[in-house]
CSV table of C-alpha atoms and ligand atoms in Angstrom, one decimal:
chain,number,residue,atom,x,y,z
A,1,UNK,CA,68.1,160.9,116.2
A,2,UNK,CA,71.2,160.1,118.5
A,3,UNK,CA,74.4,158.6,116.8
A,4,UNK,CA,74.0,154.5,117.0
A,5,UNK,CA,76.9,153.9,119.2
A,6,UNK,CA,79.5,151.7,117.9
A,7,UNK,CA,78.5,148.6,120.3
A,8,UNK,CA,75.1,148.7,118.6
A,9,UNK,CA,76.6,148.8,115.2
A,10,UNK,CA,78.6,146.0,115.5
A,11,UNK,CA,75.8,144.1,117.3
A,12,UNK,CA,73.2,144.3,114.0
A,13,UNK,CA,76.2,143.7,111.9
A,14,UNK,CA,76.9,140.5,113.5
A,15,UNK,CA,73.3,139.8,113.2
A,16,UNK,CA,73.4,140.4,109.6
A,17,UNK,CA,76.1,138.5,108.9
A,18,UNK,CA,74.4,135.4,111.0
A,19,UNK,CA,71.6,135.5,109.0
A,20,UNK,CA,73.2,135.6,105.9
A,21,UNK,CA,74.9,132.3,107.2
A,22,UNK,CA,71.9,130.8,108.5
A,23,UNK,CA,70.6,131.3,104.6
A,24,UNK,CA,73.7,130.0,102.8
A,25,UNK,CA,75.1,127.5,104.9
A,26,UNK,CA,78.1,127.0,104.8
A,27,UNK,CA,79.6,123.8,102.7
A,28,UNK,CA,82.0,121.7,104.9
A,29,UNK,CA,83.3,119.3,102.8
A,30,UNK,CA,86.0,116.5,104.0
A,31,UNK,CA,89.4,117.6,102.4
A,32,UNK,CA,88.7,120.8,103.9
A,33,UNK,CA,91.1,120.0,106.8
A,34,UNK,CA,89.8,123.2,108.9
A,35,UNK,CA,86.1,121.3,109.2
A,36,UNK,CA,87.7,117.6,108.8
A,37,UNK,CA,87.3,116.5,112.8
A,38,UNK,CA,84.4,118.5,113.3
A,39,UNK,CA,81.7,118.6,111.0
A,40,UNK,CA,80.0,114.9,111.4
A,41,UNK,CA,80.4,113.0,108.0
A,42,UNK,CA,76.9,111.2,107.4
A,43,UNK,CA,78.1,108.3,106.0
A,44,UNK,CA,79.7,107.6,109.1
A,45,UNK,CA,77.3,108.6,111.3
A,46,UNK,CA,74.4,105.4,110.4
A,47,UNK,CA,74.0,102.7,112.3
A,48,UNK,CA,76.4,100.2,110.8
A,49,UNK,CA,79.6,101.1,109.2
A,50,UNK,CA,80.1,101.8,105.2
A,51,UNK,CA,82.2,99.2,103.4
A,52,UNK,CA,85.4,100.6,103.5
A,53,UNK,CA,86.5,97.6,100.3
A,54,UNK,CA,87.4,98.4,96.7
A,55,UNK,CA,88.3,95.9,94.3
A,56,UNK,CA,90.7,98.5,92.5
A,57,UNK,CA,92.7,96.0,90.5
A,58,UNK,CA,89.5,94.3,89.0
A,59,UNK,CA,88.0,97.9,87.2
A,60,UNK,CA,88.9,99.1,84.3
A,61,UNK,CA,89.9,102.1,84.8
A,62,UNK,CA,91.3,104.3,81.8
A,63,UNK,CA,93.5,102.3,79.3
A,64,UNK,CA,95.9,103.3,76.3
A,65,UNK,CA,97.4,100.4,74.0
A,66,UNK,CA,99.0,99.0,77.2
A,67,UNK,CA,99.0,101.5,79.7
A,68,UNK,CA,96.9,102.1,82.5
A,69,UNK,CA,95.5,104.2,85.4
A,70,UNK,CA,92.9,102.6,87.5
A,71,UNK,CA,91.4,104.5,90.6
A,72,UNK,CA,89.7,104.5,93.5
A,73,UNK,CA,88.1,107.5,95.0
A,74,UNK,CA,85.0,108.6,96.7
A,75,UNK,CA,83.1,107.3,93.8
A,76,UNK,CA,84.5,104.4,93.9
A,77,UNK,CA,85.2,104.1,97.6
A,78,UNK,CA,82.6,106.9,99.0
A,79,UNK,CA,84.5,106.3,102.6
A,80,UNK,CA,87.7,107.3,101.5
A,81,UNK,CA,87.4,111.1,102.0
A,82,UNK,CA,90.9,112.1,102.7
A,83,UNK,CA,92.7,109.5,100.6
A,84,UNK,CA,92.4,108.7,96.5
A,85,UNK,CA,94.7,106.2,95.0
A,86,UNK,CA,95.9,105.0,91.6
A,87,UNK,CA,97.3,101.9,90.2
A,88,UNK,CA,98.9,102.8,87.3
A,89,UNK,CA,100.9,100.9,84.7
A,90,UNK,CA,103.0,102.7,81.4
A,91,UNK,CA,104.5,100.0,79.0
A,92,UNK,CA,107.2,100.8,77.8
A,93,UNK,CA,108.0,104.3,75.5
A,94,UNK,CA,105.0,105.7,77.7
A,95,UNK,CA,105.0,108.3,79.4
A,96,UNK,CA,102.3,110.0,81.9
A,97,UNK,CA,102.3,113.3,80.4
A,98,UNK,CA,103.2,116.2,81.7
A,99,UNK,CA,100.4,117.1,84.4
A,100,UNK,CA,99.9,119.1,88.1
A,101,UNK,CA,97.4,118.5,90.3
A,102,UNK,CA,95.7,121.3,91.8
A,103,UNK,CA,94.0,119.6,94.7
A,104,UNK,CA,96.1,117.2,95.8
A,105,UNK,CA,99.7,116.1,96.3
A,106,UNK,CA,101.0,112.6,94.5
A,107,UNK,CA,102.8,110.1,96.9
A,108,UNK,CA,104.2,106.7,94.8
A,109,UNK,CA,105.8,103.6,95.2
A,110,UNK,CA,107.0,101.6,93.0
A,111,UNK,CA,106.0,97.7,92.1
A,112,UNK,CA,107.8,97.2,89.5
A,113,UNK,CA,109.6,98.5,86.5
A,114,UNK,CA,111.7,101.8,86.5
A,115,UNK,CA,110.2,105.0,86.2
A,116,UNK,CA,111.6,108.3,85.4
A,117,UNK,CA,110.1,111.6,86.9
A,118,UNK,CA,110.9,115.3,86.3
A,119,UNK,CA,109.2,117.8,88.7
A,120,UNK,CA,109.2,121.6,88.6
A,121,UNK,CA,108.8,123.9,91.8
A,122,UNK,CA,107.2,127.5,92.2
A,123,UNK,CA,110.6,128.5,92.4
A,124,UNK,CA,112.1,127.5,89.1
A,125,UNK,CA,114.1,124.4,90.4
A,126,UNK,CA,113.8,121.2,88.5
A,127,UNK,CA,114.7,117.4,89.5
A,128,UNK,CA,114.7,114.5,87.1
A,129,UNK,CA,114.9,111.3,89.2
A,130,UNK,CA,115.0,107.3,88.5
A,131,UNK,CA,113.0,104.8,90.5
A,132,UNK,CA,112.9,101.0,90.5
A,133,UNK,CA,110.9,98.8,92.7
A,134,UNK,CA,110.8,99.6,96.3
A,135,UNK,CA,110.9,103.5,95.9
A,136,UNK,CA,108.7,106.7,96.7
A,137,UNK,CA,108.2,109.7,95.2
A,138,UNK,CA,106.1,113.1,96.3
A,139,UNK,CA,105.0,115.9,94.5
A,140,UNK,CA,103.5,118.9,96.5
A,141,UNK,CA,100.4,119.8,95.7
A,142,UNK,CA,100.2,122.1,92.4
A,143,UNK,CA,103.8,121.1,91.3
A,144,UNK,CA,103.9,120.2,87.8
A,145,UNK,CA,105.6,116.7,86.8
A,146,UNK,CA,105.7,113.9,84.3
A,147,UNK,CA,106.0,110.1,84.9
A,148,UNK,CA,108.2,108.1,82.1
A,149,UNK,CA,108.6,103.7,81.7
A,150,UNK,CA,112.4,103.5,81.7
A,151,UNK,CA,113.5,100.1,80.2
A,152,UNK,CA,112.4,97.7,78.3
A,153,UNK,CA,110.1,95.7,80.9
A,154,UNK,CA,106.3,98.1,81.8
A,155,UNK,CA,106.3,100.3,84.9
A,156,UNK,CA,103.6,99.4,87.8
A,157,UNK,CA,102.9,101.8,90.9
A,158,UNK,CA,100.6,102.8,93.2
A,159,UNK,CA,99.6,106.2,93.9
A,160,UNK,CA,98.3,107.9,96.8
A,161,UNK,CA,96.7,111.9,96.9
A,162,UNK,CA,95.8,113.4,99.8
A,163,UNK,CA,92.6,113.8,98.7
A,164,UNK,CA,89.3,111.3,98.5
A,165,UNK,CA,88.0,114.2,96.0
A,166,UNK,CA,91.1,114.1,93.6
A,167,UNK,CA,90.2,112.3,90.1
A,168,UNK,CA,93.4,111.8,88.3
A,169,UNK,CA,91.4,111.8,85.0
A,170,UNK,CA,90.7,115.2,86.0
A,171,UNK,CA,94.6,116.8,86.1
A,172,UNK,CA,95.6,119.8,84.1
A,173,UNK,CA,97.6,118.2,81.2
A,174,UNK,CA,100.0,120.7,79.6
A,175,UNK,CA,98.5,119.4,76.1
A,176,UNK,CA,94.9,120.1,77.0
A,177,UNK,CA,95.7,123.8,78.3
A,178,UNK,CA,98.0,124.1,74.7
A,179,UNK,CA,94.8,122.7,72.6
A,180,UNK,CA,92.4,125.1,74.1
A,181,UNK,CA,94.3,128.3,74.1
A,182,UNK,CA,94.4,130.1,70.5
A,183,UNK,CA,97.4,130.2,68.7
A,184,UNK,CA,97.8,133.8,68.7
A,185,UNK,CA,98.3,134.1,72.8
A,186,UNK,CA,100.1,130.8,72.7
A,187,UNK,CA,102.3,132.9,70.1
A,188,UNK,CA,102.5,135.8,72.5
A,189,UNK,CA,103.2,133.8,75.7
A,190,UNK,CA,106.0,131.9,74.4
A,191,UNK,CA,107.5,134.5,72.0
A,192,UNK,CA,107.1,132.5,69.1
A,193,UNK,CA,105.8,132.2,65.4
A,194,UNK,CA,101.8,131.1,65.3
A,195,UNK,CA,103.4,128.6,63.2
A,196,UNK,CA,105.0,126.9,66.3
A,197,UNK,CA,102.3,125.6,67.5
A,198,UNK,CA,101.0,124.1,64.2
A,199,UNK,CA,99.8,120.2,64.6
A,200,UNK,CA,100.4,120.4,68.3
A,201,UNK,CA,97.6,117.4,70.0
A,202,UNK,CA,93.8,119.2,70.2
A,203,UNK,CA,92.7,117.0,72.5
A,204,UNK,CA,94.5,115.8,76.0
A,205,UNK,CA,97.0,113.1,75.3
A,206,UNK,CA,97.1,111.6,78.7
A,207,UNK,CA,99.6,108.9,77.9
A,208,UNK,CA,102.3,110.0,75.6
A,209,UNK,CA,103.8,107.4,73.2
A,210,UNK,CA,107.3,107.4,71.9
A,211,UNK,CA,110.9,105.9,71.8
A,212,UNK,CA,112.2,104.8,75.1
A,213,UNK,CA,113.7,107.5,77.0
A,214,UNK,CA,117.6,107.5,77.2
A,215,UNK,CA,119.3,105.7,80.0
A,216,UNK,CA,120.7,108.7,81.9
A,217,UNK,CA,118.5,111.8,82.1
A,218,UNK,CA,119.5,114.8,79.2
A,219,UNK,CA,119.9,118.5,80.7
A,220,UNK,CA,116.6,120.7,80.7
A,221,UNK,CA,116.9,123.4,78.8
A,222,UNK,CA,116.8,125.7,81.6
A,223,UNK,CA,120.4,123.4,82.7
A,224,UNK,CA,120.4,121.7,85.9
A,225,UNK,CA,118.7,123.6,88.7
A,226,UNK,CA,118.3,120.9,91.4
A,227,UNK,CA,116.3,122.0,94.0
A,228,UNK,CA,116.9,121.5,98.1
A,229,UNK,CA,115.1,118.9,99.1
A,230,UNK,CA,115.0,115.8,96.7
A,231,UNK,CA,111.8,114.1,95.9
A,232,UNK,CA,112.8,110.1,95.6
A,233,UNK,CA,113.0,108.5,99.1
A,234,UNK,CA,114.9,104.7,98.5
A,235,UNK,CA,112.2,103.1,101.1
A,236,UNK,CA,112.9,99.6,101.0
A,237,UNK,CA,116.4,100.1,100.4
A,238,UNK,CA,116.7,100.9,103.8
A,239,UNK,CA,116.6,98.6,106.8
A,240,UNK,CA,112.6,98.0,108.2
A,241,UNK,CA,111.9,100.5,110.3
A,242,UNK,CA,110.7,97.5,113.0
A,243,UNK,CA,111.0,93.8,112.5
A,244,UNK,CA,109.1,91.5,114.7
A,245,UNK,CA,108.7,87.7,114.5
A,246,UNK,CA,105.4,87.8,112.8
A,247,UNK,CA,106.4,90.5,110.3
A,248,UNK,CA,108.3,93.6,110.0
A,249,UNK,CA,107.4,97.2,108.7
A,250,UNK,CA,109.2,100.2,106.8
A,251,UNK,CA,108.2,103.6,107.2
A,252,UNK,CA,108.7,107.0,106.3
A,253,UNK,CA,107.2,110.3,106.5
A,254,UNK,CA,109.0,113.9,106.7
A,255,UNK,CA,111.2,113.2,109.6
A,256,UNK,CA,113.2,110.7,106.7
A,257,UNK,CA,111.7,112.3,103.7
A,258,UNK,CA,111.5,116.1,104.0
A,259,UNK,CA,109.7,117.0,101.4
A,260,UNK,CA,106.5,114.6,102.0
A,261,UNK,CA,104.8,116.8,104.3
A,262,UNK,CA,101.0,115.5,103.6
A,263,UNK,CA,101.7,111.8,102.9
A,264,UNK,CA,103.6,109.2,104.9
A,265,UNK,CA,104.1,105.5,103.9
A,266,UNK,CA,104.4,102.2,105.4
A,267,UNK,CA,105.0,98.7,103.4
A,268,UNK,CA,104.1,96.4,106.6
A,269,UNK,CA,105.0,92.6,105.8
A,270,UNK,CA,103.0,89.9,107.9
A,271,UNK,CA,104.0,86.0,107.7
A,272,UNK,CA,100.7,83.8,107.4
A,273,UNK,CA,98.7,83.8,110.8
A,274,UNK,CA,100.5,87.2,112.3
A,275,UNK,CA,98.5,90.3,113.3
A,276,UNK,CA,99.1,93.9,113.1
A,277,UNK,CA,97.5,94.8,116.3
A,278,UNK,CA,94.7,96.7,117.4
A,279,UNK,CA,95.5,100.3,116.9
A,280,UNK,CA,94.2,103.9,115.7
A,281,UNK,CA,96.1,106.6,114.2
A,282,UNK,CA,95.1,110.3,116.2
A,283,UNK,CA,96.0,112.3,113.0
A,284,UNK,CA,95.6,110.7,109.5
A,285,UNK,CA,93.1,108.3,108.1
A,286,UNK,CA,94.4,105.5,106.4
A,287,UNK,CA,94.7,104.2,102.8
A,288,UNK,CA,95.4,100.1,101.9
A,289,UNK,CA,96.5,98.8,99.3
A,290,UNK,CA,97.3,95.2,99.1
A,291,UNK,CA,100.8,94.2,96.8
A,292,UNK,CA,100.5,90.0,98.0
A,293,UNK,CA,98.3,88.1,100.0
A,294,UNK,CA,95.0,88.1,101.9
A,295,UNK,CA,94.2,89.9,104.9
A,296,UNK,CA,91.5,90.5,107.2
A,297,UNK,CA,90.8,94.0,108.4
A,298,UNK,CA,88.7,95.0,111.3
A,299,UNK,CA,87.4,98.9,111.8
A,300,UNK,CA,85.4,99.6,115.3
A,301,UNK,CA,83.3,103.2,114.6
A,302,UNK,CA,82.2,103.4,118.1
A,303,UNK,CA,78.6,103.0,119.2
A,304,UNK,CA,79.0,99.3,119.5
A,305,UNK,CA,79.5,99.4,115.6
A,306,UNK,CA,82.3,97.0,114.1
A,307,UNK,CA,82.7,95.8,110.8
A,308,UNK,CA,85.3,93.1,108.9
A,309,UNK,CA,86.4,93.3,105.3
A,310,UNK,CA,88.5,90.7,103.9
A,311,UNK,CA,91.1,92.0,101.6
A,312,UNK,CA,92.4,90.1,98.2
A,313,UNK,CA,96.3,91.1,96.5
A,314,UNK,CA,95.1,94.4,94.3
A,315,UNK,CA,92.4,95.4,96.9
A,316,UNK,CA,92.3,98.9,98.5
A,317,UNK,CA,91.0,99.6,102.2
A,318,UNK,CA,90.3,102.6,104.3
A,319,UNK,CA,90.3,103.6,107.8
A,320,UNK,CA,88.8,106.4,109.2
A,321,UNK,CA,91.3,109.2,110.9
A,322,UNK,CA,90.7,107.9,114.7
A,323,UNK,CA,88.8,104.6,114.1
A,324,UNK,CA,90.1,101.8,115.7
A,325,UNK,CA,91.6,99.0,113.3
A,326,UNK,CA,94.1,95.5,112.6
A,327,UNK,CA,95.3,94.3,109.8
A,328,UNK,CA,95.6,89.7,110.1
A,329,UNK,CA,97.5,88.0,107.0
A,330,UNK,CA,94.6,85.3,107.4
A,331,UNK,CA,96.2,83.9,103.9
A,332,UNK,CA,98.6,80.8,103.5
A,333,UNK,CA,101.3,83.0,102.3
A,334,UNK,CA,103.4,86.0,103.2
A,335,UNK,CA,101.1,89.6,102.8
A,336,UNK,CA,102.5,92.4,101.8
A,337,UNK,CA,100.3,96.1,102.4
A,338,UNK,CA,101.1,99.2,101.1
A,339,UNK,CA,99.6,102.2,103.4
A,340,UNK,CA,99.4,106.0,103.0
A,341,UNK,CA,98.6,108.2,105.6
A,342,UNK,CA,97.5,111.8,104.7
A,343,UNK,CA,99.9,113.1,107.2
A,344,UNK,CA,103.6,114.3,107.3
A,345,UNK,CA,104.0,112.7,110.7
A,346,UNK,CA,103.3,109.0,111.6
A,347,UNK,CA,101.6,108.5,114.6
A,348,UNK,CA,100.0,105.5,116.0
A,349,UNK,CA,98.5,104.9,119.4
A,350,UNK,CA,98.4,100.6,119.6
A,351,UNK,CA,95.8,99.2,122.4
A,352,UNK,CA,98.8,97.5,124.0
A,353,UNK,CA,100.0,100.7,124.6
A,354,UNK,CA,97.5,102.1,126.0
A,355,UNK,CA,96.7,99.9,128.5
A,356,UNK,CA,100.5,99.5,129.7
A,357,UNK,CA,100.2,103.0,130.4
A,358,UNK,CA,97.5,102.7,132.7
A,359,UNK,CA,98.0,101.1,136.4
A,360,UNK,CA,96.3,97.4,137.2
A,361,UNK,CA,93.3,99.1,139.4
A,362,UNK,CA,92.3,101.4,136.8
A,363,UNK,CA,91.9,98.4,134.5
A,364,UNK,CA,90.3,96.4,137.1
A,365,UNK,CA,87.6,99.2,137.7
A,366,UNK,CA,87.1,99.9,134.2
A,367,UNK,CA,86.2,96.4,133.5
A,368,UNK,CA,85.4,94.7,136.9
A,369,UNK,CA,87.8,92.6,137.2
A,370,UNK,CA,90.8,91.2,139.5
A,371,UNK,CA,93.8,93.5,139.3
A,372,UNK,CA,96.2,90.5,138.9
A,373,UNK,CA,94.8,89.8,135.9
A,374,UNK,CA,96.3,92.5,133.9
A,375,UNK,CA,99.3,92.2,135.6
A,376,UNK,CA,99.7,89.8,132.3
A,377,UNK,CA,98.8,91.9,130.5
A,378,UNK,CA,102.2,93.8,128.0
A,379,UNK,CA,103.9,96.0,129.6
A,380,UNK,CA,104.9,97.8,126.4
A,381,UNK,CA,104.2,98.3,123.0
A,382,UNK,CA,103.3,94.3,121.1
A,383,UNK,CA,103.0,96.1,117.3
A,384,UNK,CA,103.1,92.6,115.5
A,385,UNK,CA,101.7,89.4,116.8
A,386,UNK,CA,102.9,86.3,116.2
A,387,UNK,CA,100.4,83.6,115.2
A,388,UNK,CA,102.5,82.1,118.2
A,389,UNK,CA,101.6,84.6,120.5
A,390,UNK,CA,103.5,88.1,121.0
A,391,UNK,CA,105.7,89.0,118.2
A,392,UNK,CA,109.5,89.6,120.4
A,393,UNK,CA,110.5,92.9,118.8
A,394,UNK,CA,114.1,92.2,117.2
A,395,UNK,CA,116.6,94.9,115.4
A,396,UNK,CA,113.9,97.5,115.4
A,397,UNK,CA,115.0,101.2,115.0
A,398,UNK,CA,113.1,103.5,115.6
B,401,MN,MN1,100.4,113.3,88.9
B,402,MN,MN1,96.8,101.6,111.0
């Protein structure tokens, strides 16, 4: 019987290996990012569009004497596949215990309240921060932290994973690992009596109770190991990244914030009748959650599908990654949105845009009509709309 030749070899093993993946298909599962832009998602493949609403503030969530985590993820929100968020709230003496995450980094900002963090790396360094209202924090994935009401007044802010999957009722808590593991290898691990660990919580404690922590931060017992790149961006401390008549926006992603490279944040303000225009965003979906005010939200999904969700203060929304949107404060008030994008680089491509980069008869073909007309049309970038007309982009930075 002649040798099988190489060729031939490789051939049936190929063949094999086809068939074993025609029997066991393989799972691809959004918040796989390899199989995220390829693999259709049938929820968004019907002929209308999901809801993409959650009333977050108005569940219940998880509550301790008078703190709180309430969340919305695919459960909850079954179109928010790359995005889960949190509004949580620690009265004060609480503390989030001490937590990682292992599928799914934590972006925050905070409402309201101060906040102390501490954060450990894979490579031993440590940072204890302090936040008040208008700050952002990040976590990398995996890295374990704590969250701690400074003050006398309760802590409220939002948190955003780069995940739709991630349950933050489902985090590895440092006192569930400690109540499950027997004493003995506790003993071993730490090089310590059995009698250490007597008493220590059986169940996860979740929110730890206590005195209030001190008002600056005490040494760790390792001694301060701070690592390079900090993880407390000072957002609205900063001037808006772009202010417009109608409104005005602050951003921040890795390009300001180093570490944050799955999450990027805006806070976009709107006055009562402006409009964030029509827009998509080529490489992140995007996560809403409303801090004041009523907006409207529009999503086209293509296929001469379009839906509108109207958005009360403590409501989340989501956008698709690609799917055409604007946000309208149709309230009588100023809005405020918070947004997460589970990318480490903003990008936006806004239909004014768009079209100013195209020539008049290219527009004129495309929709039959006289050339002059979009001579009219922007000629750069509008971003904000006035309920006037076109916001007039003043002080912006970019
Ligand atoms: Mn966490
Ligand atoms: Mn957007």
């Amino acid at each position: 019987m002649p040798e099988p030749k190489r060729r031939d070899f490789l051939a049936a093993a190929a063949i094999t290996a086809a068939v074993a993946a025609m029997a066991e298909p393989k799972k691809a599962e959004a918040g796989d990012p390899a199989f995220m832009n390829n693999v259709p998602d049938p929820l968004l493949g019907g002929k209308e569009l999901p809801t993409f609403k959650f009333a977050l503030e108005k569940s219940v969530g998880k509550v301790v004497g008078k703190s709180s985590g309430k969340e919305a993820t695919v459960l909850q929100l079954p179109i928010s596949k790359g995005i889960a968020g949190v509004s949580m709230t620690l009265e004060p003496g609480a503390m989030r215990e001490l937590h990682w995450h292992a599928t799914a980094a934590e972006w925050a900002f905070v409402l309201e309240g101060r906040v102390r963090t501490t954060v450990i790396d894979p490579r031993g360094y440590a940072e204890t921060n302090d936040f008040e209202p208008g700050d952002v924090w990040y976590f990398p994935r995996g890295h374990g932290h704590m969250l701690e009401c400074l003050g006398n007044e309760p802590a409220h802010f939002i948190l955003i994973f780069d995940n739709g999957y991630f349950s933050e009722f489902g985090t590895f808590s440092i006192s569930d690992w400690i109540g499950l593991t027997p004493k003995p290898l506790l003993a071993k691990s730490l090089g310590l009596p059995e009698s250490a660990f007597d008493d220590f919580p059986e169940d996860e404690v979740y929110f730890a109770r206590g005195p209030a922590p001190s008002a600056k931060p005490l040494m760790p017992l390792q001694g301060w190991r701070p690592p390079p790149h900090t993880h407390r961006y000072q957002l609205l401390a900063q001037p808006p990244h772009r202010v417009f008549k109608g409104g005005r926006e602050w951003r921040v992603d890795s390009t300001r914030f180093p570490i944050s490279t799955t999450i990027a944040g805006v806070i976009l303000d709107l006055e009562p009748g402006a409009l964030r225009e029509l827009h998509w965003h080529p490489s992140a979906d995007e996560w809403h959650y409303v801090v004041a005010g009523q907006i409207s939200v529009t999503m086209f999904g293509s296929h001469g599908r379009y839906r509108v969700e109207t958005l009360d203060q403590g409501d989340v929304g989501y956008i698709p990654q690609g799917y055409g949107h604007s946000i309208e404060n149709i309230g009588a008030t100023p809005c405020r949105v918070l947004i997460g994008f589970n990318t480490g680089v903003y990008e936006t491509i806004d239909l004014s845009q768009w079209i100013a980069g195209n020539p008049a008869d290219v527009l004129a073909k495309n929709f039959g009509k006289p050339a002059a007309l979009f001579e009219k049309f922007p000629k750069r970038d509008v971003f904000i709309a006035d309920k006037g007309g076109l916001g007039k982009p003043s002080e912006g930075h970019e």
